């Protein structure tokens, strides 16, 4: 199949299963603010929502807010009594995200922390927060392994860790690539394989955003301990 075919299927899936005016409005607001169009696709956004619901997540950590599109889906999943803590490097992006979240009616359950995530994650850890049930990592790819290490510190047995964009149009299979994002994808997958407290796989995806995929990991152990 060619990329236009994938896009046609995505349009059909959105029309059939993912019609959602509030998240569509968020994407329009992001475009109007000239944010980069690197959000997850609508089917992927709803899939995140369903994954979080399946995990019965009430506390979600997101690394990479952008304009808050994926954040809206995650905030819906945690419910009125849940919380999403999301990190965004750019103040402009955070401002757009705040408006989108408020417009979608979920702003009260989302805390946006602005600045480099690796600079701010230690502060979050020092607060000794209740463990997060799900972590979604979708930020600067070269730091994915660092983000997973922090996710391990901030979760508990049974928690879910998702790392987006790890397949890189198949580039992840090229051990000789000099692309930093591809090397980072290989490094984070090797970390997931080596880390004894994680059980992980990768699901390849195709669609309007091309060929990519995400890593899905569960923190091992008895969640009732």
Short mmCIF file of C-alpha atoms in Angstrom, two decimals:
data_model
loop_
_atom_site.label_atom_id
_atom_site.label_comp_id
_atom_site.label_asym_id
_atom_site.label_seq_id
_atom_site.Cartn_x
_atom_site.Cartn_y
_atom_site.Cartn_z
CA UNK A 1 0.00 0.00 0.00
CA UNK A 2 1.09 3.56 -0.59
CA UNK A 3 0.93 6.46 1.83
CA UNK A 4 -2.20 7.99 0.17
CA UNK A 5 -3.98 4.67 0.74
CA UNK A 6 -3.08 4.81 4.41
CA UNK A 7 -4.38 8.36 4.61
CA UNK A 8 -7.65 7.30 2.97
CA UNK A 9 -8.08 4.56 5.56
CA UNK A 10 -7.35 7.04 8.35
CA UNK A 11 -10.04 9.36 7.01
CA UNK A 12 -12.53 6.49 6.96
CA UNK A 13 -11.60 5.47 10.53
CA UNK A 14 -11.97 9.03 11.77
CA UNK A 15 -15.34 9.45 10.07
CA UNK A 16 -16.56 6.13 11.45
CA UNK A 17 -15.06 5.93 14.94
CA UNK A 18 -13.30 9.13 15.96
CA UNK A 19 -15.54 12.07 15.10
CA UNK A 20 -14.84 14.47 17.94
CA UNK A 21 -15.40 18.25 17.63
CA UNK A 22 -13.35 19.20 20.70
CA UNK A 23 -10.14 17.48 19.64
CA UNK A 24 -10.67 18.63 16.05
CA UNK A 25 -10.90 22.18 17.40
CA UNK A 26 -7.62 21.66 19.25
CA UNK A 27 -5.88 20.62 16.05
CA UNK A 28 -7.31 23.67 14.28
CA UNK A 29 -6.07 25.92 17.10
CA UNK A 30 -2.61 24.35 16.89
CA UNK A 31 -2.48 25.00 13.16
CA UNK A 32 -3.66 28.59 13.62
CA UNK A 33 -0.88 29.14 16.16
CA UNK A 34 1.60 27.64 13.66
CA UNK A 35 2.62 24.80 15.96
CA UNK A 36 4.40 21.92 14.19
CA UNK A 37 1.93 19.32 12.94
CA UNK A 38 3.48 16.46 14.89
CA UNK A 39 0.54 15.50 17.08
CA UNK A 40 -0.57 11.90 17.21
CA UNK A 41 -3.24 11.17 14.60
CA UNK A 42 -6.92 11.09 15.64
CA UNK A 43 -7.11 7.26 15.62
CA UNK A 44 -3.90 7.16 17.68
CA UNK A 45 -5.28 9.76 20.08
CA UNK A 46 -8.38 7.71 20.72
CA UNK A 47 -6.25 4.59 21.03
CA UNK A 48 -4.24 6.31 23.79
CA UNK A 49 -7.51 7.16 25.49
CA UNK A 50 -8.67 3.55 25.30
CA UNK A 51 -5.32 2.23 26.54
CA UNK A 52 -5.49 4.56 29.54
CA UNK A 53 -9.05 3.48 30.24
CA UNK A 54 -8.07 -0.18 29.95
CA UNK A 55 -5.30 0.42 32.49
CA UNK A 56 -7.82 2.25 34.69
CA UNK A 57 -5.31 5.07 34.87
CA UNK A 58 -6.12 7.85 37.30
CA UNK A 59 -2.69 9.48 37.21
CA UNK A 60 -0.92 10.06 33.90
CA UNK A 61 2.47 11.59 33.17
CA UNK A 62 2.99 12.97 29.68
CA UNK A 63 6.36 14.12 28.37
CA UNK A 64 5.74 16.35 25.36
CA UNK A 65 2.54 18.40 25.47
CA UNK A 66 2.77 20.39 22.23
CA UNK A 67 -0.73 21.91 21.83
CA UNK A 68 -2.42 19.45 24.15
CA UNK A 69 -4.09 17.19 21.58
CA UNK A 70 -2.97 13.90 23.11
CA UNK A 71 -3.33 15.50 26.54
CA UNK A 72 -7.05 16.00 25.98
CA UNK A 73 -7.50 12.30 25.21
CA UNK A 74 -5.50 11.28 28.29
CA UNK A 75 -7.33 13.76 30.53
CA UNK A 76 -10.66 12.35 29.41
CA UNK A 77 -9.45 8.86 30.27
CA UNK A 78 -8.47 9.69 33.87
CA UNK A 79 -11.89 11.11 34.64
CA UNK A 80 -12.97 14.05 36.77
CA UNK A 81 -11.05 12.82 39.83
CA UNK A 82 -7.88 11.98 37.90
CA UNK A 83 -4.82 14.05 37.05
CA UNK A 84 -2.47 14.47 34.11
CA UNK A 85 0.93 16.07 34.66
CA UNK A 86 2.45 17.09 31.32
CA UNK A 87 5.82 18.59 30.46
CA UNK A 88 6.29 21.06 27.59
CA UNK A 89 9.54 22.76 26.62
CA UNK A 90 8.07 25.76 24.78
CA UNK A 91 5.99 28.37 26.63
CA UNK A 92 4.08 29.22 23.43
CA UNK A 93 3.05 25.59 23.01
CA UNK A 94 2.01 25.38 26.65
CA UNK A 95 -0.15 28.51 26.30
CA UNK A 96 -1.95 27.01 23.28
CA UNK A 97 -2.36 23.73 25.13
CA UNK A 98 -3.88 25.45 28.15
CA UNK A 99 -6.54 27.11 25.99
CA UNK A 100 -7.28 23.84 24.20
CA UNK A 101 -7.59 21.90 27.44
CA UNK A 102 -9.88 24.48 28.98
CA UNK A 103 -12.02 24.61 25.84
CA UNK A 104 -12.32 20.81 25.92
CA UNK A 105 -13.52 20.94 29.53
CA UNK A 106 -10.60 19.03 31.02
CA UNK A 107 -8.27 21.85 32.03
CA UNK A 108 -8.93 21.44 35.74
CA UNK A 109 -7.39 17.97 35.76
CA UNK A 110 -4.20 18.87 33.84
CA UNK A 111 -1.04 20.47 35.21
CA UNK A 112 1.34 21.80 32.56
CA UNK A 113 4.97 22.21 33.63
CA UNK A 114 7.01 24.36 31.27
CA UNK A 115 10.70 23.83 30.61
CA UNK A 116 13.06 21.02 29.72
CA UNK A 117 11.60 17.80 31.09
CA UNK A 118 14.98 16.46 32.17
CA UNK A 119 15.49 19.63 34.22
CA UNK A 120 12.04 19.41 35.81
CA UNK A 121 11.60 15.68 36.37
CA UNK A 122 13.94 15.68 39.40
CA UNK A 123 11.73 18.31 41.01
CA UNK A 124 8.66 16.19 40.39
CA UNK A 125 10.39 13.19 41.95
CA UNK A 126 11.38 15.25 45.00
CA UNK A 127 7.69 15.93 45.60
CA UNK A 128 7.29 12.18 46.18
CA UNK A 129 4.07 12.05 44.17
CA UNK A 130 1.67 9.17 44.11
CA UNK A 131 2.90 6.78 41.39
CA UNK A 132 1.66 7.33 37.87
CA UNK A 133 -0.48 4.63 36.28
CA UNK A 134 0.56 5.51 32.73
CA UNK A 135 3.43 7.47 31.17
CA UNK A 136 3.28 8.70 27.58
CA UNK A 137 6.62 9.78 26.13
CA UNK A 138 6.45 11.88 22.97
CA UNK A 139 9.13 14.57 23.15
CA UNK A 140 12.71 14.99 21.88
CA UNK A 141 13.61 11.51 20.72
CA UNK A 142 17.29 11.57 21.67
CA UNK A 143 16.31 11.58 25.35
CA UNK A 144 13.82 8.70 25.20
CA UNK A 145 16.04 6.41 27.28
CA UNK A 146 16.42 9.09 29.93
CA UNK A 147 12.67 9.58 30.00
CA UNK A 148 12.07 5.86 30.45
CA UNK A 149 14.51 5.81 33.36
CA UNK A 150 12.54 8.61 35.01
CA UNK A 151 9.28 6.86 34.23
CA UNK A 152 10.53 3.82 36.14
CA UNK A 153 11.16 6.01 39.18
CA UNK A 154 7.68 7.52 39.02
CA UNK A 155 5.54 4.44 38.39
CA UNK A 156 4.65 1.21 40.19
CA UNK A 157 4.13 -2.45 39.31
CA UNK A 158 1.33 -2.65 36.78
CA UNK A 159 1.92 0.84 35.35
CA UNK A 160 2.14 1.33 31.58
CA UNK A 161 4.90 3.20 29.72
CA UNK A 162 4.35 4.18 26.07
CA UNK A 163 7.12 5.62 23.88
CA UNK A 164 5.95 7.09 20.58
CA UNK A 165 7.71 7.26 17.21
CA UNK A 166 10.22 4.45 17.68
CA UNK A 167 10.03 2.80 14.24
CA UNK A 168 11.10 5.87 12.22
CA UNK A 169 9.83 4.64 8.81
CA UNK A 170 11.72 1.39 9.38
CA UNK A 171 14.96 3.12 10.22
CA UNK A 172 15.07 1.45 13.62
CA UNK A 173 16.24 -1.75 11.90
CA UNK A 174 19.33 0.00 10.52
CA UNK A 175 22.15 -0.43 13.03
CA UNK A 176 24.45 1.69 10.87
CA UNK A 177 22.19 4.73 10.59
CA UNK A 178 23.78 8.05 11.56
CA UNK A 179 20.35 9.55 12.32
CA UNK A 180 20.27 10.56 15.99
CA UNK A 181 16.55 9.81 16.37
CA UNK A 182 16.99 6.33 14.92
CA UNK A 183 19.92 5.59 17.19
CA UNK A 184 17.84 6.85 20.12
CA UNK A 185 15.02 4.51 19.13
CA UNK A 186 17.40 1.56 19.07
CA UNK A 187 18.82 2.60 22.43
CA UNK A 188 15.44 2.87 24.12
CA UNK A 189 14.30 -0.50 22.75
CA UNK A 190 17.51 -2.11 23.97
CA UNK A 191 16.87 -0.51 27.36
CA UNK A 192 13.33 -1.90 27.44
CA UNK A 193 14.71 -5.34 26.58
CA UNK A 194 17.45 -5.22 29.22
CA UNK A 195 15.42 -3.74 32.05
CA UNK A 196 14.26 -6.66 34.17
CA UNK A 197 11.37 -4.69 35.68
CA UNK A 198 9.78 -4.10 32.27
CA UNK A 199 7.94 -6.33 29.81
CA UNK A 200 7.69 -4.61 26.43
CA UNK A 201 6.90 -4.86 22.75
CA UNK A 202 6.56 -2.52 19.76
CA UNK A 203 3.52 -2.12 17.54
CA UNK A 204 4.18 -0.75 14.06
CA UNK A 205 1.63 1.75 12.76
CA UNK A 206 0.70 3.18 9.37
CA UNK A 207 -1.70 5.97 8.53
CA UNK A 208 -1.92 9.61 7.56
CA UNK A 209 1.31 10.21 9.45
CA UNK A 210 3.19 7.51 7.56
CA UNK A 211 5.04 4.46 8.87
CA UNK A 212 6.05 4.49 12.51
CA UNK A 213 5.19 2.70 15.75
CA UNK A 214 5.20 2.88 19.52
CA UNK A 215 6.75 0.88 22.32
CA UNK A 216 4.38 -0.46 24.97
CA UNK A 217 5.80 -1.59 28.29
CA UNK A 218 4.35 -2.75 31.59
CA UNK A 219 6.22 -2.40 34.87
CA UNK A 220 6.51 -5.94 36.18
CA UNK A 221 5.44 -7.06 39.61
CA UNK A 222 2.21 -7.58 41.51
CA UNK A 223 0.20 -4.33 41.31
CA UNK A 224 -1.46 -5.24 44.61
CA UNK A 225 1.87 -5.27 46.52
#
